[in-house]
Amino acid sequence: MDLLRHNISVALLIVGSAIFITGCNSSKVAVDVVITDYKKVPSLVSDSLSITYYENGEMEYKFTTPRMERYEFDDEPYMVFEEGVRIETFDEDGTRKSSLVADYAKYLEKKRLWEAKGNVFGHDENGKELYTEQLFWDEMADKIYSNVDTKVIDGDEITQGSGFESDGQLNNVRFLNTKGRLFVDTTRQTGPEEVQ
């Protein structure tokens, strides 16, 4: 750890010196860069990251984000995606099975816990849609849940509530505090003569 801290300090000192040499007209300027908490400095940063995962030659999922930062030296190592994420899963013939987008995401590496926040939208191959502002996915328990207002549209059924949980495939959705359930008849057409 001391070697890492030393290397980071030296790198920042070199960068600071380069800025001083190229951008300063004054004859005397002191540059002193000290990292007091290396846990707060990302160990890895990636812009325009796109990962496609294959298993047995078949595409399983695709993950894209404008920016990723990893903090592996934190007591609880994590990755943060402050500019949002898009995750897509695929079946064996390459057809998209599901997707999820969010304005922000965080992944706790030891707990294997994902958090997505801000305009979270997900849908699957059967047309089921999920709308919420915060969503958690516990990889180890294969459980998806939320503690905030959430709406799930499944065919002609719309369910809305505060807090829900389900399995990792968004099957067996159970709302903790249902606010409403609405069934919509999508087969009946109402013509002008039926309106009174």
Rosetta silent file (secondary structure, phi, psi, omega in degrees, C-alpha in Angstrom):
SEQUENCE: MDLLRHNISVALLIVGSAIFITGCNSSKVAVDVVITDYKKVPSLVSDSLSITYYENGEMEYKFTTPRMERYEFDDEPYMVFEEGVRIETFDEDGTRKSSLVADYAKYLEKKRLWEAKGNVFGHDENGKELYTEQLFWDEMADKIYSNVDTKVIDGDEITQGSGFESDGQLNNVRFLNTKGRLFVDTTRQTGPEEVQ
SCORE:     score description
SCORE:     0.000 S_00000001
   1 L     0.000  -39.996  179.429    0.000    0.000    0.000 S_00000001
   2 H   -63.693  -37.382  178.045    2.855    2.408    0.808 S_00000001
   3 H   -64.117  -43.217  178.760    4.367    1.695   -2.614 S_00000001
   4 H   -61.726  -48.053  179.609    1.018    2.426   -4.296 S_00000001
   5 H   -59.166  -41.810  178.928    0.593    5.651   -2.340 S_00000001
   6 H   -63.430  -45.058 -179.118    4.155    6.658   -3.240 S_00000001
   7 H   -63.159  -40.887  178.563    3.599    5.884   -6.968 S_00000001
   8 H   -64.972  -43.164  179.844    0.366    7.890   -7.045 S_00000001
   9 H   -62.344  -43.548  179.799    2.053   10.814   -5.278 S_00000001
  10 H   -64.064  -44.219 -179.696    4.997   10.747   -7.692 S_00000001
  11 H   -60.753  -45.095  179.234    2.674   10.554  -10.731 S_00000001
  12 H   -66.725  -35.334  177.500    0.616   13.498   -9.523 S_00000001
  13 H   -64.995  -40.522  178.248    3.763   15.467   -8.740 S_00000001
  14 H   -65.208  -44.904  178.628    5.048   14.883  -12.300 S_00000001
  15 H   -61.448  -45.349  178.896    1.700   15.928  -13.785 S_00000001
  16 H   -61.157  -39.430  178.391    1.619   19.008  -11.570 S_00000001
  17 H   -66.055  -40.158  179.205    5.174   19.902  -12.601 S_00000001
  18 H   -63.803  -41.068  177.222    4.304   19.515  -16.286 S_00000001
  19 H   -63.139  -41.651  179.616    1.337   21.832  -15.875 S_00000001
  20 H   -61.954  -45.482 -176.278    3.574   24.302  -14.056 S_00000001
  21 H   -67.308  -40.742 -174.443    6.246   24.228  -16.767 S_00000001
  22 H   -88.486  -20.827 -171.594    3.845   24.580  -19.705 S_00000001
  23 H  -122.951   16.322 -175.276    1.217   26.883  -18.274 S_00000001
  24 L  -130.704  132.288  179.195    2.857   29.317  -15.884 S_00000001
  25 L   -96.074  -12.720 -178.064    4.707   32.544  -16.603 S_00000001
  26 L   -70.706  149.373 -178.020    5.737   33.218  -13.014 S_00000001
  27 L   -80.887  -24.359 -179.065    9.354   32.506  -12.114 S_00000001
  28 L  -134.874  116.065  175.871    8.573   30.853   -8.740 S_00000001
  29 L  -140.483  132.077  178.561    5.639   28.574   -8.077 S_00000001
  30 L   -96.269  131.316  176.654    5.518   25.755   -5.548 S_00000001
  31 L  -117.009  122.539 -179.602    3.671   22.588   -6.512 S_00000001
  32 L  -139.468  109.216 -179.725    2.838   20.177   -3.732 S_00000001
  33 L  -112.237  122.650  178.852    0.403   17.338   -4.327 S_00000001
  34 L  -131.792  126.610  175.121   -0.386   15.021   -1.444 S_00000001
  35 L   -93.039  114.504 -178.082   -3.011   12.327   -1.469 S_00000001
  36 L   -85.605  -24.904  179.979   -4.269   12.036    2.076 S_00000001
  37 L  -140.409   95.765 -177.648   -6.707    9.209    1.416 S_00000001
  38 H   -65.468  -16.374  178.302   -5.835    6.883   -1.461 S_00000001
  39 H   -67.364  -21.620 -178.033   -9.163    5.056   -0.916 S_00000001
  40 H   -91.453    0.753 -179.457  -10.937    8.053   -2.457 S_00000001
  41 L  -103.802  127.976  179.949   -8.896    7.907   -5.681 S_00000001
  42 L   -63.842  138.414  177.461  -10.159    5.579   -8.429 S_00000001
  43 L   -84.989  -18.308  179.589   -7.793    2.725   -9.236 S_00000001
  44 E  -150.576  134.227  176.357   -9.278    2.393  -12.731 S_00000001
  45 E  -130.551  134.692  178.709  -11.198    4.800  -14.966 S_00000001
  46 E  -136.953  130.265  175.745  -12.696    3.908  -18.327 S_00000001
  47 E  -102.598  145.724  179.105  -14.578    6.136  -20.776 S_00000001
  48 E    52.242   53.425 -177.851  -16.996    4.748  -23.398 S_00000001
  49 E   -83.562  131.842  175.524  -16.846    1.249  -21.939 S_00000001
  50 E  -137.402  122.130 -179.760  -18.608   -1.563  -23.797 S_00000001
  51 E  -121.349  126.400  173.887  -18.368   -5.198  -22.660 S_00000001
  52 E  -116.494  123.228 -175.875  -19.910   -8.087  -24.578 S_00000001
  53 E  -105.081  128.246  178.638  -19.852  -11.420  -22.764 S_00000001
  54 E  -115.653  144.097  173.044  -19.943  -14.719  -24.676 S_00000001
  55 E  -133.161  126.448 -176.710  -20.377  -18.215  -23.293 S_00000001
  56 L    53.800   38.510  176.672  -19.818  -21.275  -25.507 S_00000001
  57 L    78.925    3.096 -179.262  -19.634  -18.966  -28.517 S_00000001
  58 E  -115.492  136.863 -179.366  -23.025  -17.369  -27.858 S_00000001
  59 E   -68.329  126.143 -179.942  -23.578  -13.797  -26.754 S_00000001
  60 E   -97.417  -49.497 -179.924  -25.005  -13.707  -23.208 S_00000001
  61 E  -154.606  162.369  176.292  -25.084  -10.001  -22.406 S_00000001
  62 E  -132.128  132.239 -177.505  -23.818   -6.580  -23.416 S_00000001
  63 E  -123.517  125.816  178.277  -22.966   -3.833  -20.926 S_00000001
  64 E  -131.877  145.855  177.319  -22.322   -0.225  -21.999 S_00000001
  65 E  -155.744  145.285  176.217  -21.593    2.941  -20.054 S_00000001
  66 E   -68.672  -28.628 -177.141  -20.117    6.356  -20.889 S_00000001
  67 E  -157.214  136.772  176.274  -17.843    6.201  -17.812 S_00000001
  68 E  -129.963  136.623  173.408  -16.776    3.718  -15.149 S_00000001
  69 E  -125.980  132.822  178.889  -14.645    4.333  -12.060 S_00000001
  70 E  -113.085  133.920  179.205  -13.372    1.506   -9.850 S_00000001
  71 E  -117.971   80.655 -174.161  -12.355    2.027   -6.221 S_00000001
  72 L   -80.630  -13.640 -178.241  -10.619   -1.235   -5.352 S_00000001
  73 L   -97.136    0.311  174.331   -8.747    0.099   -2.300 S_00000001
  74 L   -67.595  156.186  178.049  -11.880    1.185   -0.438 S_00000001
  75 L   -58.268  -34.723  174.670  -12.832   -0.949    2.568 S_00000001
  76 L  -117.983   89.218 -176.559  -15.826   -2.068    0.474 S_00000001
  77 L   -53.841  141.248 -177.912  -14.458   -2.116   -3.126 S_00000001
  78 E  -152.154  164.013  171.436  -16.940   -0.796   -5.663 S_00000001
  79 E  -120.084  142.913  179.733  -17.472    0.444   -9.202 S_00000001
  80 E  -127.848  141.179 -177.359  -19.530    3.532   -9.966 S_00000001
  81 E  -125.980   80.118 -171.186  -21.193    4.515  -13.241 S_00000001
  82 L   -72.650  -16.240  179.940  -22.195    8.142  -12.717 S_00000001
  83 L  -104.636   14.405  173.930  -23.215    8.738  -16.339 S_00000001
  84 L    98.753  169.510 -179.690  -25.565    5.759  -16.531 S_00000001
  85 E  -142.303  159.696  170.203  -25.634    2.186  -17.815 S_00000001
  86 E  -138.937  125.134 -179.956  -27.367   -0.005  -20.388 S_00000001
  87 E  -124.077  129.191  179.000  -27.479   -3.777  -19.906 S_00000001
  88 E  -127.439  138.563  174.467  -28.901   -6.166  -22.494 S_00000001
  89 E  -113.222  153.855 -174.629  -29.253   -9.963  -22.312 S_00000001
  90 E  -132.409  150.883  174.866  -29.590  -12.270  -25.320 S_00000001
  91 L   -89.500 -176.953 -172.384  -30.901  -15.749  -26.013 S_00000001
  92 L   -63.786  -22.890  178.227  -29.004  -18.465  -27.905 S_00000001
  93 L   -97.179   11.846  175.469  -29.945  -17.143  -31.369 S_00000001
  94 L    86.685    5.759  177.738  -28.806  -13.589  -30.551 S_00000001
  95 L   -80.777  136.674 -178.764  -32.270  -12.119  -29.976 S_00000001
  96 E   -66.614  127.145  179.054  -32.431   -9.591  -27.171 S_00000001
  97 E   -91.945  -41.646 -177.459  -34.228  -11.082  -24.134 S_00000001
  98 E  -156.262  163.363  174.824  -34.188   -8.116  -21.798 S_00000001
  99 E  -150.557  156.235  178.042  -32.660   -4.720  -21.216 S_00000001
 100 E  -143.577  134.497  175.248  -32.253   -2.245  -18.397 S_00000001
 101 E  -128.002  149.661  178.309  -31.210    1.413  -18.498 S_00000001
 102 E  -155.705  154.571  179.707  -30.541    3.832  -15.636 S_00000001
 103 L   -74.562  -20.405 -174.122  -29.008    7.277  -15.153 S_00000001
 104 E  -154.588  146.732  174.533  -26.610    5.990  -12.448 S_00000001
 105 E  -149.434  154.999  177.207  -25.351    2.646  -11.136 S_00000001
 106 E  -142.360  141.543 -179.819  -23.063    1.321   -8.435 S_00000001
 107 E  -127.072  118.428  175.589  -21.697   -2.194   -7.896 S_00000001
 108 E   -88.548  112.818 -168.868  -20.447   -3.397   -4.497 S_00000001
 109 L   -67.644  -44.043 -178.174  -17.912   -6.076   -5.415 S_00000001
 110 L   -68.992  -40.159 -179.216  -17.748   -8.117   -2.184 S_00000001
 111 L   -81.912  -14.950 -175.340  -21.517   -8.178   -1.679 S_00000001
 112 L    53.561   51.759 -177.203  -22.153   -8.614   -5.437 S_00000001
 113 E  -121.453  125.061  176.013  -24.923   -6.042   -5.143 S_00000001
 114 E   -98.809  143.173  170.491  -26.001   -3.696   -7.945 S_00000001
 115 E  -128.580  129.328  175.487  -27.857   -0.437   -7.405 S_00000001
 116 E  -119.119  137.799 -178.014  -29.448    1.468  -10.305 S_00000001
 117 E  -137.925  152.434  173.040  -30.933    4.937   -9.822 S_00000001
 118 E    79.638  107.732  177.331  -32.667    7.610  -11.850 S_00000001
 119 E    50.128   49.201 -179.978  -35.164    6.833  -14.625 S_00000001
 120 E   -75.952  124.769  178.509  -34.702    3.081  -14.254 S_00000001
 121 E  -134.851  130.672  177.023  -36.495    1.243  -17.052 S_00000001
 122 E  -136.134  150.266  174.273  -36.403   -2.463  -17.770 S_00000001
 123 E  -150.773  156.298  179.802  -38.266   -4.786  -20.099 S_00000001
 124 E  -119.681  179.697 -175.111  -38.140   -8.424  -21.119 S_00000001
 125 L   -65.305  -20.161  179.898  -38.894  -10.471  -24.225 S_00000001
 126 L   -88.752    1.298  178.536  -42.499  -11.054  -23.097 S_00000001
 127 L    91.549    1.652  177.804  -43.243   -7.329  -23.028 S_00000001
 128 L   -69.672  133.870 -178.640  -43.134   -6.922  -19.242 S_00000001
 129 E  -122.977  147.790  178.919  -41.961   -3.412  -18.319 S_00000001
 130 E  -130.912  132.939  177.974  -40.637   -1.967  -15.071 S_00000001
 131 E  -128.602  127.821  177.237  -40.402    1.722  -14.144 S_00000001
 132 E  -161.490  173.786  176.865  -38.814    2.987  -10.927 S_00000001
 133 E  -103.466  -12.913  178.668  -36.304    5.483   -9.553 S_00000001
 134 E  -153.678  136.645 -176.363  -34.176    2.962   -7.644 S_00000001
 135 E  -144.797  139.180  176.785  -33.558   -0.742   -8.115 S_00000001
 136 E  -118.412  143.642  172.915  -31.291   -3.288   -6.424 S_00000001
 137 E  -130.016  113.493  176.389  -30.110   -6.644   -7.772 S_00000001
 138 E   -89.844  104.749 -176.641  -28.533   -9.058   -5.306 S_00000001
 139 L   -62.737  -42.323 -175.302  -26.546  -11.417   -7.538 S_00000001
 140 L   -66.760  -38.231  179.223  -25.871  -14.006   -4.835 S_00000001
 141 L   -89.669   -5.998 -174.611  -29.537  -14.301   -3.824 S_00000001
 142 L    48.825   57.471 -175.380  -30.731  -13.765   -7.438 S_00000001
 143 E  -133.928  135.272  174.575  -33.207  -11.212   -6.140 S_00000001
 144 E  -110.900  137.348  179.070  -34.395   -7.861   -7.531 S_00000001
 145 E  -155.858  164.371  177.942  -36.018   -5.348   -5.191 S_00000001
 146 E  -150.135  154.094  178.178  -36.854   -1.702   -4.607 S_00000001
 147 E  -113.627    5.015 -177.068  -38.066    0.402   -1.687 S_00000001
 148 E  -117.558  176.341  179.984  -39.524    3.259   -3.728 S_00000001
 149 E   -55.777  132.491 -177.466  -42.535    3.733   -6.024 S_00000001
 150 E  -140.689  144.218  175.895  -42.456    1.196   -8.837 S_00000001
 151 E  -125.680  132.853  176.410  -44.748    0.380  -11.735 S_00000001
 152 E  -121.583  126.697  176.340  -44.846   -2.974  -13.537 S_00000001
 153 E  -110.038  120.201 -179.125  -46.787   -3.424  -16.779 S_00000001
 154 E  -130.428   96.333 -177.116  -47.431   -7.057  -17.685 S_00000001
 155 L    65.970 -121.027 -179.729  -49.715   -7.437  -20.688 S_00000001
 156 L   -96.136   13.143  179.969  -53.053   -5.867  -19.781 S_00000001
 157 E  -113.304  126.638  176.811  -52.195   -5.599  -16.067 S_00000001
 158 E  -116.866  120.888  179.251  -50.599   -2.491  -14.575 S_00000001
 159 E  -120.122  134.456 -179.890  -49.493   -2.718  -10.921 S_00000001
 160 E  -131.891  140.593  179.579  -48.062    0.175   -8.970 S_00000001
 161 E  -167.973  175.299  178.651  -46.767    0.245   -5.419 S_00000001
 162 E  -104.018  106.410 -179.001  -44.113    1.357   -3.004 S_00000001
 163 E    88.096  135.340  176.422  -41.482   -1.353   -2.738 S_00000001
 164 E  -155.690  167.398  171.990  -41.389   -4.741   -4.441 S_00000001
 165 E  -147.772  154.121  178.621  -39.262   -7.845   -4.742 S_00000001
 166 E  -159.449  176.883  173.429  -38.905  -10.617   -7.303 S_00000001
 167 E   -75.074  176.471 -175.555  -36.481  -13.210   -8.580 S_00000001
 168 L   -66.295  -14.687  179.057  -33.621  -12.167  -10.853 S_00000001
 169 L  -100.596    9.786 -179.431  -35.700  -12.635  -14.011 S_00000001
 170 L    63.724   31.427  171.066  -38.490  -10.338  -12.756 S_00000001
 171 L   -98.208  162.599  178.201  -40.876  -13.264  -12.348 S_00000001
 172 L    54.166   49.440  179.439  -43.004  -13.705   -9.232 S_00000001
 173 L   -70.458  130.937  178.337  -43.188   -9.955   -8.545 S_00000001
 174 E  -128.430  116.388  178.316  -44.534   -9.206   -5.084 S_00000001
 175 E   -82.436  140.223 -178.606  -45.398   -5.615   -4.128 S_00000001
 176 L   -85.707  -30.449 -179.742  -44.912   -4.712   -0.481 S_00000001
 177 L  -145.354   84.920 -175.865  -47.388   -1.825   -0.462 S_00000001
 178 E   -68.290  132.214  177.530  -49.680   -1.921   -3.485 S_00000001
 179 E  -100.906  -21.396  179.424  -51.129    1.434   -4.472 S_00000001
 180 E   178.330  151.482  175.874  -53.236    0.196   -7.348 S_00000001
 181 E  -136.324  131.167 -175.459  -53.867   -2.489   -9.898 S_00000001
 182 E  -131.021  130.932  174.825  -55.527   -1.818  -13.212 S_00000001
 183 E  -106.931  131.826 -177.690  -56.635   -4.274  -15.885 S_00000001
 184 L  -115.875  127.212  176.636  -57.017   -2.895  -19.383 S_00000001
 185 L   -82.267  106.048 -176.813  -59.107   -4.638  -22.048 S_00000001
 186 L   -92.321   -3.299 -177.863  -56.918   -4.343  -25.103 S_00000001
 187 L   -93.762  -26.253 -175.661  -59.156   -6.460  -27.363 S_00000001
 188 L   -84.124  127.118  176.223  -62.345   -4.353  -27.337 S_00000001
 189 L   -99.851  130.410  178.340  -62.526   -1.516  -29.848 S_00000001
 190 L  -101.746  117.566  178.856  -64.842    1.365  -28.989 S_00000001
 191 L   -93.651  167.995 -177.647  -66.420    2.980  -32.030 S_00000001
 192 H   -59.877  -30.397 -178.410  -68.119    6.400  -32.147 S_00000001
 193 H   -73.335  -17.391 -179.326  -71.571    4.814  -32.059 S_00000001
 194 H   -89.637  -15.075 -179.156  -70.830    3.157  -28.685 S_00000001
 195 L   -80.164  128.608 -178.835  -69.819    6.375  -26.930 S_00000001
 196 L  -115.362    0.000    0.000  -72.770    7.981  -25.060 S_00000001
